[in-house]
Amino acid sequence: MDEVQHKFVDVGGLKLHVAEIGTGPNVVLFLHGFPEIWYSWRHQMIALANAGFQAIAPDHRGYGLSNPPTQPDKASFAEILTDLLSLLDALQIAKVFLVAKDFGVWPAYLLAVLHPERVLGMVTIGVPLKPKRSAFHQYLPEGFYMSRWRVWEPGRAEADFGRLDVKTVVRNIYILFSRSEIPMAAENQEIMDLVDLSTPLPPWFTEEDLATYGALYEKSGFQTTLQVPYRSSGDDPNITDPKVKVPVLLIMGGKNYILRFQGIEDYINNGEMNELVPDLEIKFLPEGTHFVQEQSPDEVNQLILTFLAKNV
């Protein structure tokens, strides 16, 4: 990964860590999810740079090497959107393609609908675009991982994570989110206990990868990461026109546990999503998990490059 360059960019007094590679005229901005950091895009960034694109991947505020907000318990998606606009301005980038995964899809959506003049097109991975973030916890038992990581039992998630080193927390979440079942704990069980210490990492995620994540989460911890995305669901903006007016490619793994959330598979497959995204292309990778861009990088890279070539 030596060819990837790193720097810090000031966004409103907060230092964002940014990884970048490539010098092409067309810029692709990568937005990670949880428990990821810029590194989750390593395969895509190199492939796009080799194809003549400039690839940029920040760590969101409070993630990885980026500074945390001054009040982590009040961090919001609105702040992430402001960070992205400030980052583009600081780097003097007028327009970008967006590639977003997991909760990164939401700020990508906000950027596309609230600032369409800055967006050329969008690839979303693992999560479909929706006009409002769904409250899936309303339809699932108390042991649903999103419910546990919210604030209904103050300190429970922090205690669950805190009894383990950060590397083990990331390991467990990668294993859980790589399964096709929704992570769900019993009443007297914690989410971290859903993974046995003897369970191996997914074959596409190495001990070296885990060490990279662990080292970066040693710096950031999990305070901001629990707030955004899990505890900031009330900051949805009032969007007057929710339609996405740029071309969008959705890449879904067929074994992504997100497909088991109520209504998601129908929303993707029955044409309802086209009402929000008229210019939509959907690609399923049958064996893909929630981390399909790390699991099957060659296939994902080719899908992204084909999409970019059509819309550049």
JSON list of N, CA and C in Angstrom, two decimals, residues 137 140-148 152-153 156 184-189 191:
[
{"chain": "A", "resi": 137, "resn": "HIS", "atom": "N", "xyz": [-34.90, -1.23, 13.88]},
{"chain": "A", "resi": 137, "resn": "HIS", "atom": "CA", "xyz": [-35.05, -1.72, 15.24]},
{"chain": "A", "resi": 137, "resn": "HIS", "atom": "C", "xyz": [-36.51, -1.82, 15.66]},
{"chain": "A", "resi": 140, "resn": "LEU", "atom": "N", "xyz": [-37.63, -5.56, 14.88]},
{"chain": "A", "resi": 140, "resn": "LEU", "atom": "CA", "xyz": [-36.80, -6.69, 15.28]},
{"chain": "A", "resi": 140, "resn": "LEU", "atom": "C", "xyz": [-36.69, -6.77, 16.80]},
{"chain": "A", "resi": 141, "resn": "PRO", "atom": "N", "xyz": [-36.36, -7.94, 17.34]},
{"chain": "A", "resi": 141, "resn": "PRO", "atom": "CA", "xyz": [-36.30, -8.10, 18.80]},
{"chain": "A", "resi": 141, "resn": "PRO", "atom": "C", "xyz": [-35.26, -7.22, 19.46]},
{"chain": "A", "resi": 142, "resn": "GLU", "atom": "N", "xyz": [-35.34, -7.17, 20.77]},
{"chain": "A", "resi": 142, "resn": "GLU", "atom": "CA", "xyz": [-34.46, -6.33, 21.58]},
{"chain": "A", "resi": 142, "resn": "GLU", "atom": "C", "xyz": [-32.99, -6.66, 21.37]},
{"chain": "A", "resi": 143, "resn": "GLY", "atom": "N", "xyz": [-32.68, -7.90, 21.03]},
{"chain": "A", "resi": 143, "resn": "GLY", "atom": "CA", "xyz": [-31.30, -8.32, 20.87]},
{"chain": "A", "resi": 143, "resn": "GLY", "atom": "C", "xyz": [-30.68, -7.96, 19.54]},
{"chain": "A", "resi": 144, "resn": "PHE", "atom": "N", "xyz": [-31.44, -7.28, 18.67]},
{"chain": "A", "resi": 144, "resn": "PHE", "atom": "CA", "xyz": [-30.92, -6.81, 17.38]},
{"chain": "A", "resi": 144, "resn": "PHE", "atom": "C", "xyz": [-29.73, -5.88, 17.63]},
{"chain": "A", "resi": 145, "resn": "TYR", "atom": "N", "xyz": [-28.65, -6.08, 16.88]},
{"chain": "A", "resi": 145, "resn": "TYR", "atom": "CA", "xyz": [-27.41, -5.36, 17.19]},
{"chain": "A", "resi": 145, "resn": "TYR", "atom": "C", "xyz": [-27.58, -3.85, 17.14]},
{"chain": "A", "resi": 146, "resn": "MET", "atom": "N", "xyz": [-28.38, -3.32, 16.20]},
{"chain": "A", "resi": 146, "resn": "MET", "atom": "CA", "xyz": [-28.58, -1.87, 16.14]},
{"chain": "A", "resi": 146, "resn": "MET", "atom": "C", "xyz": [-29.27, -1.36, 17.40]},
{"chain": "A", "resi": 147, "resn": "SER", "atom": "N", "xyz": [-30.21, -2.14, 17.90]},
{"chain": "A", "resi": 147, "resn": "SER", "atom": "CA", "xyz": [-30.90, -1.75, 19.14]},
{"chain": "A", "resi": 147, "resn": "SER", "atom": "C", "xyz": [-29.93, -1.71, 20.30]},
{"chain": "A", "resi": 148, "resn": "ARG", "atom": "N", "xyz": [-29.08, -2.70, 20.39]},
{"chain": "A", "resi": 148, "resn": "ARG", "atom": "CA", "xyz": [-28.12, -2.77, 21.49]},
{"chain": "A", "resi": 148, "resn": "ARG", "atom": "C", "xyz": [-27.11, -1.63, 21.44]},
{"chain": "A", "resi": 152, "resn": "TRP", "atom": "N", "xyz": [-30.68, 3.00, 24.44]},
{"chain": "A", "resi": 152, "resn": "TRP", "atom": "CA", "xyz": [-31.79, 2.65, 25.31]},
{"chain": "A", "resi": 152, "resn": "TRP", "atom": "C", "xyz": [-31.31, 2.07, 26.64]},
{"chain": "A", "resi": 153, "resn": "GLU", "atom": "N", "xyz": [-30.14, 1.45, 26.64]},
{"chain": "A", "resi": 153, "resn": "GLU", "atom": "CA", "xyz": [-29.50, 1.01, 27.88]},
{"chain": "A", "resi": 153, "resn": "GLU", "atom": "C", "xyz": [-28.14, 1.70, 27.94]},
{"chain": "A", "resi": 156, "resn": "ARG", "atom": "N", "xyz": [-24.34, 0.12, 27.83]},
{"chain": "A", "resi": 156, "resn": "ARG", "atom": "CA", "xyz": [-24.29, -1.32, 27.58]},
{"chain": "A", "resi": 156, "resn": "ARG", "atom": "C", "xyz": [-23.33, -1.66, 26.44]},
{"chain": "A", "resi": 184, "resn": "MET", "atom": "N", "xyz": [-28.04, -11.06, 16.14]},
{"chain": "A", "resi": 184, "resn": "MET", "atom": "CA", "xyz": [-29.11, -10.96, 17.11]},
{"chain": "A", "resi": 184, "resn": "MET", "atom": "C", "xyz": [-28.69, -11.71, 18.37]},
{"chain": "A", "resi": 185, "resn": "ALA", "atom": "N", "xyz": [-28.71, -11.04, 19.51]},
{"chain": "A", "resi": 185, "resn": "ALA", "atom": "CA", "xyz": [-28.32, -11.66, 20.77]},
{"chain": "A", "resi": 185, "resn": "ALA", "atom": "C", "xyz": [-29.54, -12.07, 21.58]},
{"chain": "A", "resi": 186, "resn": "ALA", "atom": "N", "xyz": [-29.37, -13.06, 22.43]},
{"chain": "A", "resi": 186, "resn": "ALA", "atom": "CA", "xyz": [-30.42, -13.43, 23.37]},
{"chain": "A", "resi": 186, "resn": "ALA", "atom": "C", "xyz": [-30.52, -12.36, 24.46]},
{"chain": "A", "resi": 187, "resn": "GLU", "atom": "N", "xyz": [-31.56, -12.44, 25.26]},
{"chain": "A", "resi": 187, "resn": "GLU", "atom": "CA", "xyz": [-31.84, -11.39, 26.25]},
{"chain": "A", "resi": 187, "resn": "GLU", "atom": "C", "xyz": [-30.68, -11.15, 27.19]},
{"chain": "A", "resi": 188, "resn": "ASN", "atom": "N", "xyz": [-30.03, -12.21, 27.65]},
{"chain": "A", "resi": 188, "resn": "ASN", "atom": "CA", "xyz": [-28.94, -12.07, 28.61]},
{"chain": "A", "resi": 188, "resn": "ASN", "atom": "C", "xyz": [-27.58, -12.30, 27.96]},
{"chain": "A", "resi": 189, "resn": "GLN", "atom": "N", "xyz": [-27.50, -12.02, 26.68]},
{"chain": "A", "resi": 189, "resn": "GLN", "atom": "CA", "xyz": [-26.27, -12.21, 25.93]},
{"chain": "A", "resi": 189, "resn": "GLN", "atom": "C", "xyz": [-25.85, -10.89, 25.30]},
{"chain": "A", "resi": 191, "resn": "ILE", "atom": "N", "xyz": [-23.64, -8.70, 22.28]},
{"chain": "A", "resi": 191, "resn": "ILE", "atom": "CA", "xyz": [-23.36, -8.86, 20.85]},
{"chain": "A", "resi": 191, "resn": "ILE", "atom": "C", "xyz": [-21.98, -9.47, 20.63]}
]
